[in-house]
Coordinates of C-alpha atoms in Angstrom, one line a residue:
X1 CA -21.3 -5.6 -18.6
X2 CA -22.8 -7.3 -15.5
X3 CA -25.9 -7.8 -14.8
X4 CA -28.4 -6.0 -12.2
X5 CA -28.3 -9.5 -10.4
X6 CA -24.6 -9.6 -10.4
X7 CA -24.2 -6.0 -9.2
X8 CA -26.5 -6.8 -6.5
X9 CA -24.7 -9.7 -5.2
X10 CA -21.7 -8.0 -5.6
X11 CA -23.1 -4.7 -3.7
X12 CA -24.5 -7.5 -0.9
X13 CA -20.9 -9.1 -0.4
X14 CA -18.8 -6.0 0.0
X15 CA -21.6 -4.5 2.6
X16 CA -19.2 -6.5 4.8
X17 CA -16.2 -3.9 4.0
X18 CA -18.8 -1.9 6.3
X19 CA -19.3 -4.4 8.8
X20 CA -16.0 -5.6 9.2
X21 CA -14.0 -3.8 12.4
X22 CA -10.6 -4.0 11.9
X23 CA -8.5 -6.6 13.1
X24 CA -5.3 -4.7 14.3
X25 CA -7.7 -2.0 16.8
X26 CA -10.0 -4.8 17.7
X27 CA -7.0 -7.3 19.1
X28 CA -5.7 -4.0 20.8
X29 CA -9.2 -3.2 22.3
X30 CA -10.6 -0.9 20.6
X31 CA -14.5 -0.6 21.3
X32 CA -14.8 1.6 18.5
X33 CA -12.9 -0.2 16.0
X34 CA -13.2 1.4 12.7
X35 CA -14.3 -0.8 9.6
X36 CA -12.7 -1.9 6.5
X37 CA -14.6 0.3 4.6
X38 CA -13.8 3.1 7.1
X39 CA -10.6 3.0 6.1
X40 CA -10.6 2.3 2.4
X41 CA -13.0 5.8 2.6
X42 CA -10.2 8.1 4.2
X43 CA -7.3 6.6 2.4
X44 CA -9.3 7.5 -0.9
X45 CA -9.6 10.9 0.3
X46 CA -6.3 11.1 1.3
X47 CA -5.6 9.7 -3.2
X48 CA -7.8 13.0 -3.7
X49 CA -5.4 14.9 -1.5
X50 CA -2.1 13.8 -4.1
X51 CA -0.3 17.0 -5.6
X52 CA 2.3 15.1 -7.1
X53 CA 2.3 16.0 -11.1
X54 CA 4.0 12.9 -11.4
X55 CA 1.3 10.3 -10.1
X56 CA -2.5 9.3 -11.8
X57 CA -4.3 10.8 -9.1
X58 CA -7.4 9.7 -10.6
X59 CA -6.0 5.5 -10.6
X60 CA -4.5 6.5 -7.5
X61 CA -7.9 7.1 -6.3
X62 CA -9.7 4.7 -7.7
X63 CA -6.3 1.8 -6.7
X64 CA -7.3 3.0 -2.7
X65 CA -10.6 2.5 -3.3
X66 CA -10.4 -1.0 -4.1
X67 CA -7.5 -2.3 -2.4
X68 CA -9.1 -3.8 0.4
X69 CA -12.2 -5.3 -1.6
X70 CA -11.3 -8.5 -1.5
X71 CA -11.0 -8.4 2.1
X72 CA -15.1 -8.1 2.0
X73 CA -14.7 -12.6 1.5
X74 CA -10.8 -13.1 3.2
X75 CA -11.6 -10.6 6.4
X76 CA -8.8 -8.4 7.7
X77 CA -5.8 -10.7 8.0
X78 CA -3.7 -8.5 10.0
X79 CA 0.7 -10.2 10.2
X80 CA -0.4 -10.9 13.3
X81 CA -3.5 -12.9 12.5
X82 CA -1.2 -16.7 12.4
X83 CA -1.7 -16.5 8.4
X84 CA 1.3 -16.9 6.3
X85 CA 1.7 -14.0 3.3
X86 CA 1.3 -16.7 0.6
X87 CA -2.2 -17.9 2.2
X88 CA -3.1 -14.4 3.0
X89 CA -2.5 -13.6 -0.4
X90 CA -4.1 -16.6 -2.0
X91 CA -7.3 -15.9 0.0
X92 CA -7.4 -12.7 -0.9
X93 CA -7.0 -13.5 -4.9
X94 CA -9.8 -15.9 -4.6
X95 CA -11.4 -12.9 -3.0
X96 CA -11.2 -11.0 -6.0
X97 CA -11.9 -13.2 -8.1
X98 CA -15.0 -14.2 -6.9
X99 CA -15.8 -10.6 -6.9
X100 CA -15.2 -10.1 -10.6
X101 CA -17.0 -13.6 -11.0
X102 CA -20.0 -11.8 -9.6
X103 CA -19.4 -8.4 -12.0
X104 CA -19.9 -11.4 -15.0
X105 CA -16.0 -10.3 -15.5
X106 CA -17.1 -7.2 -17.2
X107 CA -14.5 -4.5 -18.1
X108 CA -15.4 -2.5 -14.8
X109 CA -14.6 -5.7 -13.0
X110 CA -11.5 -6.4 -14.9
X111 CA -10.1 -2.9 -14.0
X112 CA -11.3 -3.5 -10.3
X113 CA -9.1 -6.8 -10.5
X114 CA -6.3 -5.0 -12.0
X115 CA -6.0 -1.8 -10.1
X116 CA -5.8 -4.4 -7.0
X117 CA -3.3 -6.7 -8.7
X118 CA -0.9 -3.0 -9.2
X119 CA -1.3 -2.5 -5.9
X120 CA -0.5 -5.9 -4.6
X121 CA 2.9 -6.2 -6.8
X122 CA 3.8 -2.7 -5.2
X123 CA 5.8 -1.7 -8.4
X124 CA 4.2 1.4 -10.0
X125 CA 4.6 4.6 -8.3
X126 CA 0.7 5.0 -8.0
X127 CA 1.0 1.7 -5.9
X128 CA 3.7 2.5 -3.9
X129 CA 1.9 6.3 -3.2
X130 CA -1.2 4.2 -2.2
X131 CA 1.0 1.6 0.1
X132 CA 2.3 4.7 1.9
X133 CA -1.6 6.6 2.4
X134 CA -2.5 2.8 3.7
X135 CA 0.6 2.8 6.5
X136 CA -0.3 6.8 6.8
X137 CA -4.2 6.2 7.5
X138 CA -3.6 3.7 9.7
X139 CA -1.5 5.9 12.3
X140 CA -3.5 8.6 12.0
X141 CA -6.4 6.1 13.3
X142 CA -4.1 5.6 16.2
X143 CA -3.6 8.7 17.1
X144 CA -7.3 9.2 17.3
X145 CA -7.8 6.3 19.2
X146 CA -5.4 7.5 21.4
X147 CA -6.6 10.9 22.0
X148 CA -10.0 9.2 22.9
X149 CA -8.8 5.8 24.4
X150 CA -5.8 7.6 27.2
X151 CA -5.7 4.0 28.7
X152 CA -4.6 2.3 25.1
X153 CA -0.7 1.6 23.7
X154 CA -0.7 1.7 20.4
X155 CA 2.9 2.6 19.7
X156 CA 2.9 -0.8 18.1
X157 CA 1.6 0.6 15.1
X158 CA 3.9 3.8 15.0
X159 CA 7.1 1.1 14.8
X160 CA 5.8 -0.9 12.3
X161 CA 5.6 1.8 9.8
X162 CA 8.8 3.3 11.5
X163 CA 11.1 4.3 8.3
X164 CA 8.3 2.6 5.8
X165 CA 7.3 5.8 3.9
X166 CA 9.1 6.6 0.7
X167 CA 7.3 9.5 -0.6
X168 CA 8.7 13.0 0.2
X169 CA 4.6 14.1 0.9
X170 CA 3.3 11.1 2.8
X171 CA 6.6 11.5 4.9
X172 CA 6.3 15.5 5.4
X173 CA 2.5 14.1 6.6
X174 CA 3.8 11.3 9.1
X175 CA 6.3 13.7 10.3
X176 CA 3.4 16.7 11.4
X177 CA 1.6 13.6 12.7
X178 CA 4.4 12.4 14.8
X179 CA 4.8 16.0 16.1
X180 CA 0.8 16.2 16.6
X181 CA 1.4 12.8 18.9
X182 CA 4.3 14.1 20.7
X183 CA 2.4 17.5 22.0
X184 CA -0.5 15.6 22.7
X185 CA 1.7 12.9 25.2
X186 CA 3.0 16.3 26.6
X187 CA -0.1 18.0 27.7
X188 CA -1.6 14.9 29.4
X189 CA 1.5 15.1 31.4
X190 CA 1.9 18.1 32.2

């Protein structure tokens, strides 16, 4: 168990999920940007959402709620951030490790730390569900930001999670999103 201390200074270092706008909108000039912790919220209500009889929903949950935690130390190191993926991930490890380090490496901590590690090897089914619902939240953002940003490109995102969804419902969602997009591109120019 941790202690009230620990939990505290855990509580204190993750306040910066909240803080924290997100890289990708920020370098594509977003005022608004969303925070980390904005997104971890949806894509945990999107876990919620999961009908598949097949998948944990409740790890599933609980895997997108902690998936960008350790990002509360590394920051939100985006492919285009200069970082390689072996220093982004090693950052982010020590990320989470210093977070369990702070939980006294109690069993809570030790299920944060392992629900991330499943989700970072990308191998169970939960983990691949929740790498989809991270791609999916993210263009849904976009398309918000560009119903209220008419000015912004962000097609960017769209093809970089072009073809990246492997489950039949995180597809069926992408592909009402993309027809969402598409009408909203045609009424502007109408």
């Amino acid at each position: 168990m941790s202690t009230p201390e620990g939990t505290l200074k855990f509580l204190h270092v993750i306040e910066n999920l909240k803080r924290t706008k997100r890289t990708g909108w920020v370098d594509h000039g977003i005022s608004d940007a969303e925070s980390i912790g904005d997104h971890m919220h949806r894509m945990s209500v999107l876990a919620l959402l999961t009908t598949d009889p097949a998948l944990d929903r409740i790890k599933l949950t609980k895997m997108a709620l902690v998936h960008d935690l350790a990002e509360s130390i590394a920051g939100d190191i985006t492919p285009h951030s200069g970082v390689s993926k072996e220093k982004k991930h090693k950052l982010e490890r020590d990320g989470m490790d210093e977070l369990v380090g702070l939980l006294g490496k109690s069993a809570e901590a030790m299920e944060i730390k392992a629900l991330w590690e499943e989700y970072e090897a990308a191998e169970t089914p939960e983990a691949l569900y929740c790498k989809d619902l991270d791609k999916f939240e993210m263009i849904v953002q976009a398309v918000e930001y560009e119903k209220r940003h008419e000015d912004k490109n962000l097609d960017a995102f769209f093809e970089s999670t072009d073809g990246k969804f492997g489950h039949p419902t995180v597809q069926s969602w992408v592909e009402a999103l993309y027809k969402e997009r598409e009408e909203i591109k045609a009424r502007r120019a109408a």
